[in-house]
Amino acid sequence: MILISNDQEQVACSESMLAFCEQTLSRALELLEVPNDAEVSVIFVSDESIRALNREYRGIDEPTDVLSFPQLEGEELLDIENVLILGDIVVSMERAVSQAEAYGHSLERELAFLLVHGLLHLLGYDHDAEFEGEMRDKQEAILQELGIQR
């Protein structure tokens, strides 16, 4: 189950954009062979909100594009009433718009990238040297399978 909430007013989020985001994550979960009963929450926020979260949880006092808050306990996923709760993906919509413009692609493509990136973090992938290449390769393979090109 994909739960999406829009907690910002800076960037308009149409129903079709929200549906695209839900479909992107649903398909990515399938491609990653995550069970159908998995739950992911997505929250769209402002730069100001993500900056506060980044400061509180990472000690970095600046906005970022995406933060992931996994519900992992060691190697075990949180399982409540037969639902695997993977965690929350928080996306700055202002940052997504500015990055889409900077990279010369659509907002949808940027959101797909950020959501897949965030999902991989929920599943335990990280930027350390051991997993960076594997994470990048998996991310690109998923986006390619979804028909989303750079």
Coordinates of N, CA and C in Angstrom, one line a residue:
M1 N 0.8 -1.2 0.0 CA 0.0 0.0 0.0 C 0.9 1.2 0.0
I2 N 0.6 2.2 -0.8 CA 1.3 3.4 -0.9 C 0.4 4.5 -0.4
L3 N 0.9 5.2 0.6 CA 0.1 6.3 1.2 C 0.8 7.6 0.9
I4 N 0.1 8.6 0.2 CA 0.8 9.8 -0.2 C 0.0 11.0 0.4
S5 N 0.8 11.9 1.0 CA 0.2 13.1 1.5 C 1.0 14.3 1.1
N6 N 0.3 15.4 0.8 CA 0.9 16.6 0.3 C 0.8 17.6 1.4
D7 N 1.9 17.9 2.1 CA 1.9 18.8 3.2 C 2.6 20.1 2.9
Q8 N 2.5 20.5 1.6 CA 3.1 21.8 1.2 C 2.2 22.5 0.2
E9 N 2.4 23.8 0.0 CA 1.5 24.6 -0.9 C 2.3 25.3 -2.0
Q10 N 3.6 25.1 -2.0 CA 4.5 25.8 -2.9 C 4.3 25.3 -4.3
V11 N 4.1 24.0 -4.5 CA 4.0 23.3 -5.8 C 2.7 22.6 -5.9
A12 N 2.0 22.9 -7.0 CA 0.7 22.2 -7.2 C 0.9 20.7 -7.4
C13 N 0.1 19.9 -6.8 CA 0.2 18.4 -7.0 C -1.2 18.0 -7.5
S14 N -1.2 17.7 -8.8 CA -2.4 17.2 -9.5 C -2.7 15.8 -9.1
E15 N -4.0 15.4 -9.3 CA -4.3 14.0 -9.0 C -3.5 13.0 -10.0
S16 N -3.3 13.5 -11.2 CA -2.5 12.6 -12.1 C -1.1 12.5 -11.6
M17 N -0.5 13.5 -11.1 CA 0.9 13.4 -10.5 C 0.9 12.5 -9.4
L18 N -0.1 12.6 -8.5 CA -0.1 11.7 -7.3 C -0.3 10.2 -7.8
A19 N -1.1 10.0 -8.8 CA -1.3 8.7 -9.3 C 0.0 8.1 -9.9
F20 N 0.7 9.0 -10.7 CA 2.0 8.6 -11.2 C 2.9 8.2 -10.1
C21 N 3.0 8.9 -9.1 CA 3.9 8.6 -8.0 C 3.5 7.3 -7.3
E22 N 2.2 7.1 -7.1 CA 1.8 5.8 -6.6 C 2.1 4.6 -7.5
Q23 N 1.9 4.8 -8.8 CA 2.2 3.7 -9.8 C 3.7 3.5 -9.8
T24 N 4.5 4.5 -9.8 CA 5.9 4.4 -9.8 C 6.4 3.5 -8.6
L25 N 6.0 3.8 -7.4 CA 6.4 3.1 -6.3 C 5.8 1.7 -6.3
S26 N 4.6 1.5 -6.7 CA 4.0 0.1 -6.7 C 4.8 -0.8 -7.7
R27 N 5.1 -0.2 -8.8 CA 5.9 -1.0 -9.8 C 7.3 -1.3 -9.3
A28 N 7.9 -0.3 -8.7 CA 9.3 -0.5 -8.1 C 9.3 -1.6 -7.0
L29 N 8.3 -1.6 -6.2 CA 8.1 -2.6 -5.2 C 8.0 -4.0 -5.8
E30 N 7.3 -4.1 -6.9 CA 7.2 -5.4 -7.7 C 8.5 -5.8 -8.2
L31 N 9.2 -4.8 -8.9 CA 10.5 -5.1 -9.5 C 11.5 -5.6 -8.4
L32 N 11.4 -5.0 -7.2 CA 12.3 -5.4 -6.1 C 11.9 -6.6 -5.4
E33 N 10.7 -7.2 -5.8 CA 10.2 -8.4 -5.2 C 9.9 -8.2 -3.8
V34 N 9.3 -7.1 -3.4 CA 8.8 -6.8 -2.1 C 7.4 -7.3 -2.0
P35 N 7.0 -8.0 -0.9 CA 5.7 -8.6 -0.9 C 4.6 -7.5 -1.1
N36 N 3.4 -8.0 -1.6 CA 2.3 -7.1 -1.9 C 1.8 -6.4 -0.7
D37 N 2.0 -6.9 0.5 CA 1.4 -6.3 1.7 C 2.3 -5.3 2.3
A38 N 3.3 -4.8 1.6 CA 4.2 -3.7 2.1 C 3.5 -2.4 2.1
E39 N 3.9 -1.5 3.0 CA 3.3 -0.2 3.1 C 4.5 0.8 3.1
V40 N 4.3 1.8 2.3 CA 5.3 3.0 2.2 C 4.5 4.2 2.2
S41 N 4.9 5.2 3.1 CA 4.3 6.5 3.1 C 5.2 7.5 2.4
V42 N 4.6 8.4 1.6 CA 5.3 9.5 1.0 C 4.7 10.8 1.4
I43 N 5.5 11.7 1.8 CA 5.1 13.0 2.3 C 5.8 14.1 1.4
F44 N 5.0 14.9 0.7 CA 5.6 16.0 0.0 C 5.6 17.2 0.9
V45 N 6.7 17.9 1.0 CA 6.9 19.0 2.0 C 7.6 20.1 1.3
S46 N 7.7 21.2 2.0 CA 8.4 22.4 1.5 C 9.9 22.3 1.8
D47 N 10.7 23.2 1.2 CA 12.1 23.2 1.6 C 12.3 23.5 3.1
E48 N 11.5 24.4 3.6 CA 11.6 24.8 5.0 C 11.4 23.5 5.9
S49 N 10.4 22.7 5.6 CA 10.1 21.5 6.4 C 11.2 20.5 6.3
I50 N 11.7 20.3 5.1 CA 12.7 19.2 4.9 C 14.0 19.7 5.5
R51 N 14.3 21.0 5.5 CA 15.5 21.5 6.2 C 15.4 21.2 7.7
A52 N 14.2 21.4 8.3 CA 14.1 21.2 9.7 C 14.3 19.7 10.0
L53 N 13.8 18.8 9.2 CA 14.0 17.4 9.4 C 15.5 17.0 9.2
N54 N 16.1 17.6 8.2 CA 17.5 17.3 7.9 C 18.4 17.7 9.0
R55 N 18.0 18.9 9.6 CA 18.8 19.4 10.8 C 18.6 18.5 12.0
E56 N 17.3 18.1 12.2 CA 17.0 17.3 13.4 C 17.6 15.9 13.3
Y57 N 17.5 15.2 12.2 CA 17.9 13.8 12.1 C 19.3 13.6 11.5
R58 N 19.8 14.5 10.8 CA 21.1 14.3 10.2 C 22.2 15.4 10.6
G59 N 21.7 16.4 11.3 CA 22.6 17.4 11.8 C 23.1 18.3 10.7
I60 N 22.4 18.4 9.6 CA 22.7 19.2 8.4 C 21.7 20.3 8.2
D61 N 22.0 21.6 8.4 CA 21.1 22.7 8.5 C 20.9 23.3 7.1
E62 N 20.4 22.4 6.2 CA 20.1 22.9 4.8 C 19.0 22.0 4.2
P63 N 18.2 22.5 3.3 CA 17.3 21.6 2.6 C 17.9 20.6 1.8
T64 N 17.3 19.4 1.6 CA 17.7 18.4 0.7 C 16.5 17.9 -0.2
D65 N 16.8 17.1 -1.1 CA 15.7 16.7 -2.0 C 14.8 15.6 -1.4
V66 N 15.4 14.6 -0.8 CA 14.6 13.4 -0.3 C 15.3 12.9 1.0
L67 N 14.5 12.5 1.9 CA 14.9 11.9 3.2 C 14.1 10.6 3.3
S68 N 14.7 9.6 3.8 CA 14.0 8.3 4.0 C 14.1 8.0 5.5
F69 N 13.0 7.5 6.1 CA 12.9 7.1 7.5 C 12.5 5.6 7.5
P70 N 13.4 4.7 7.4 CA 13.0 3.3 7.4 C 12.5 2.8 8.8
Q71 N 11.7 1.8 8.7 CA 11.1 1.2 10.0 C 11.8 -0.1 10.2
L72 N 13.1 -0.2 9.9 CA 13.9 -1.4 10.0 C 14.4 -1.5 11.4
E73 N 14.4 -2.7 12.0 CA 15.0 -3.0 13.3 C 16.0 -4.0 13.0
G74 N 17.3 -3.6 12.8 CA 18.3 -4.5 12.4 C 18.0 -5.0 11.1
E75 N 17.8 -6.3 10.9 CA 17.5 -6.9 9.6 C 16.0 -7.2 9.5
E76 N 15.2 -6.9 10.5 CA 13.8 -7.2 10.5 C 12.9 -6.1 10.1
L77 N 11.9 -6.3 9.2 CA 11.0 -5.3 8.8 C 9.9 -5.3 9.9
L78 N 9.3 -4.1 10.1 CA 8.2 -4.0 11.1 C 7.0 -4.6 10.4
D79 N 6.4 -5.6 11.1 CA 5.2 -6.3 10.5 C 4.1 -6.1 11.5
I80 N 3.1 -5.3 11.1 CA 1.9 -5.1 12.0 C 0.7 -5.6 11.2
E81 N 0.0 -6.5 11.8 CA -1.2 -7.1 11.3 C -1.0 -7.5 9.8
N82 N 0.1 -8.3 9.6 CA 0.5 -8.8 8.3 C 0.8 -7.8 7.2
V83 N 1.1 -6.6 7.7 CA 1.5 -5.5 6.7 C 3.0 -5.2 7.0
L84 N 3.9 -5.3 6.0 CA 5.3 -4.9 6.2 C 5.4 -3.4 6.1
I85 N 5.6 -2.7 7.1 CA 5.7 -1.3 7.1 C 7.2 -0.9 6.8
L86 N 7.4 -0.4 5.6 CA 8.8 -0.1 5.2 C 9.3 1.2 5.8
G87 N 8.4 2.2 5.8 CA 8.8 3.5 6.4 C 8.3 4.7 5.5
D88 N 8.9 5.8 5.7 CA 8.4 7.1 5.1 C 9.5 7.7 4.2
I89 N 9.0 8.2 3.1 CA 9.9 8.9 2.1 C 9.4 10.4 2.1
V90 N 10.2 11.3 2.5 CA 9.9 12.7 2.5 C 10.6 13.4 1.4
V91 N 9.8 14.1 0.5 CA 10.3 14.8 -0.7 C 10.0 16.3 -0.6
S92 N 11.1 17.1 -0.8 CA 10.9 18.5 -1.0 C 10.4 18.8 -2.4
M93 N 9.2 19.2 -2.6 CA 8.6 19.5 -3.9 C 9.4 20.7 -4.5
E94 N 9.7 21.7 -3.7 CA 10.5 22.8 -4.3 C 11.8 22.4 -4.8
R95 N 12.5 21.5 -4.1 CA 13.8 21.0 -4.6 C 13.6 20.1 -5.8
A96 N 12.5 19.3 -5.9 CA 12.3 18.5 -7.0 C 12.0 19.3 -8.3
V97 N 11.3 20.4 -8.1 CA 11.1 21.3 -9.3 C 12.4 21.9 -9.8
S98 N 13.2 22.4 -8.8 CA 14.4 23.1 -9.2 C 15.4 22.1 -9.8
Q99 N 15.5 20.9 -9.3 CA 16.4 19.9 -9.9 C 15.9 19.4 -11.3
A100 N 14.6 19.3 -11.5 CA 14.1 18.9 -12.8 C 14.4 20.0 -13.8
E101 N 14.3 21.3 -13.4 CA 14.7 22.4 -14.3 C 16.2 22.3 -14.6
A102 N 17.0 22.1 -13.6 CA 18.5 22.1 -13.7 C 18.9 21.0 -14.6
Y103 N 18.3 19.8 -14.5 CA 18.7 18.6 -15.3 C 18.0 18.6 -16.6
G104 N 17.0 19.5 -16.9 CA 16.3 19.5 -18.2 C 15.4 18.4 -18.4
H105 N 14.7 17.9 -17.3 CA 13.7 16.9 -17.5 C 12.5 17.2 -16.8
S106 N 11.5 16.4 -16.9 CA 10.2 16.7 -16.3 C 10.2 16.5 -14.8
L107 N 9.2 17.1 -14.1 CA 9.0 16.9 -12.7 C 8.7 15.5 -12.4
E108 N 7.9 14.8 -13.3 CA 7.6 13.4 -13.1 C 8.8 12.6 -13.1
R109 N 9.8 12.8 -14.0 CA 11.0 12.0 -14.0 C 11.8 12.2 -12.7
E110 N 11.9 13.5 -12.3 CA 12.6 13.8 -11.1 C 12.0 13.1 -9.8
L111 N 10.6 13.2 -9.8 CA 9.9 12.5 -8.7 C 10.2 11.0 -8.7
A112 N 10.1 10.4 -9.9 CA 10.4 9.0 -10.0 C 11.8 8.6 -9.5
F113 N 12.8 9.4 -9.9 CA 14.1 9.2 -9.4 C 14.2 9.3 -7.9
L114 N 13.6 10.4 -7.3 CA 13.6 10.6 -5.8 C 12.9 9.5 -5.1
L115 N 11.7 9.1 -5.6 CA 11.0 8.0 -4.9 C 11.7 6.7 -5.0
V116 N 12.2 6.3 -6.1 CA 13.0 5.0 -6.2 C 14.2 5.1 -5.3
H117 N 14.9 6.2 -5.3 CA 16.0 6.4 -4.4 C 15.7 6.3 -3.0
G118 N 14.6 6.9 -2.6 CA 14.1 6.9 -1.2 C 13.7 5.5 -0.8
L119 N 13.0 4.8 -1.7 CA 12.6 3.4 -1.5 C 13.8 2.5 -1.3
L120 N 14.8 2.6 -2.0 CA 16.0 1.8 -1.9 C 16.6 2.0 -0.5
H121 N 16.6 3.3 0.0 CA 17.1 3.5 1.4 C 16.2 2.8 2.4
L122 N 14.9 2.8 2.2 CA 14.0 2.1 3.1 C 14.3 0.6 3.2
L123 N 14.8 0.1 2.1 CA 15.1 -1.3 2.0 C 16.6 -1.6 2.4
G124 N 17.3 -0.6 2.9 CA 18.6 -0.8 3.5 C 19.8 -0.5 2.7
Y125 N 19.5 0.0 1.5 CA 20.7 0.5 0.6 C 21.2 1.8 1.2
D126 N 22.5 2.0 1.0 CA 23.1 3.2 1.5 C 24.1 3.7 0.5
H127 N 24.7 4.9 0.9 CA 25.7 5.6 0.0 C 27.1 5.2 0.4
D128 N 27.3 4.3 1.3 CA 28.7 3.9 1.6 C 29.3 3.2 0.5
A129 N 30.6 3.1 0.5 CA 31.4 2.6 -0.7 C 31.0 1.2 -1.1
E130 N 30.6 0.4 -0.1 CA 30.3 -1.0 -0.4 C 29.0 -1.1 -1.2
F131 N 28.0 -0.3 -1.0 CA 26.7 -0.4 -1.6 C 26.4 0.7 -2.7
E132 N 27.2 1.7 -2.7 CA 26.9 2.9 -3.6 C 26.7 2.4 -5.1
G133 N 27.6 1.6 -5.6 CA 27.4 1.2 -7.0 C 26.2 0.3 -7.2
E134 N 26.0 -0.6 -6.3 CA 24.9 -1.5 -6.3 C 23.6 -0.8 -6.3
M135 N 23.5 0.3 -5.4 CA 22.3 1.1 -5.3 C 22.0 1.8 -6.6
R136 N 23.1 2.5 -7.1 CA 22.9 3.2 -8.3 C 22.5 2.3 -9.5
D137 N 23.1 1.2 -9.6 CA 22.7 0.2 -10.7 C 21.3 -0.2 -10.6
K138 N 20.9 -0.5 -9.3 CA 19.5 -1.0 -9.1 C 18.5 0.1 -9.4
Q139 N 18.8 1.3 -9.0 CA 18.0 2.5 -9.2 C 17.8 2.7 -10.7
E140 N 18.9 2.7 -11.5 CA 18.9 2.9 -12.9 C 18.1 1.8 -13.6
A141 N 18.3 0.6 -13.2 CA 17.5 -0.6 -13.8 C 16.0 -0.4 -13.6
I142 N 15.6 0.0 -12.4 CA 14.2 0.2 -12.1 C 13.6 1.3 -13.0
L143 N 14.3 2.4 -13.0 CA 13.8 3.6 -13.8 C 13.8 3.2 -15.3
Q144 N 14.7 2.4 -15.8 CA 14.7 2.0 -17.2 C 13.5 1.0 -17.4
E145 N 13.3 0.1 -16.5 CA 12.1 -0.8 -16.6 C 10.8 0.0 -16.6
L146 N 10.8 1.1 -15.9 CA 9.6 1.9 -15.8 C 9.5 2.8 -17.0
G147 N 10.5 2.8 -17.9 CA 10.4 3.6 -19.1 C 10.8 5.1 -18.8
I148 N 11.5 5.3 -17.8 CA 11.9 6.7 -17.4 C 13.4 6.8 -17.7
Q149 N 13.7 7.7 -18.6 CA 15.1 7.9 -19.1 C 15.6 9.3 -18.6
R150 N 16.9 9.4 -18.6 CA 17.5 10.7 -18.3 C 17.4 11.6 -19.5

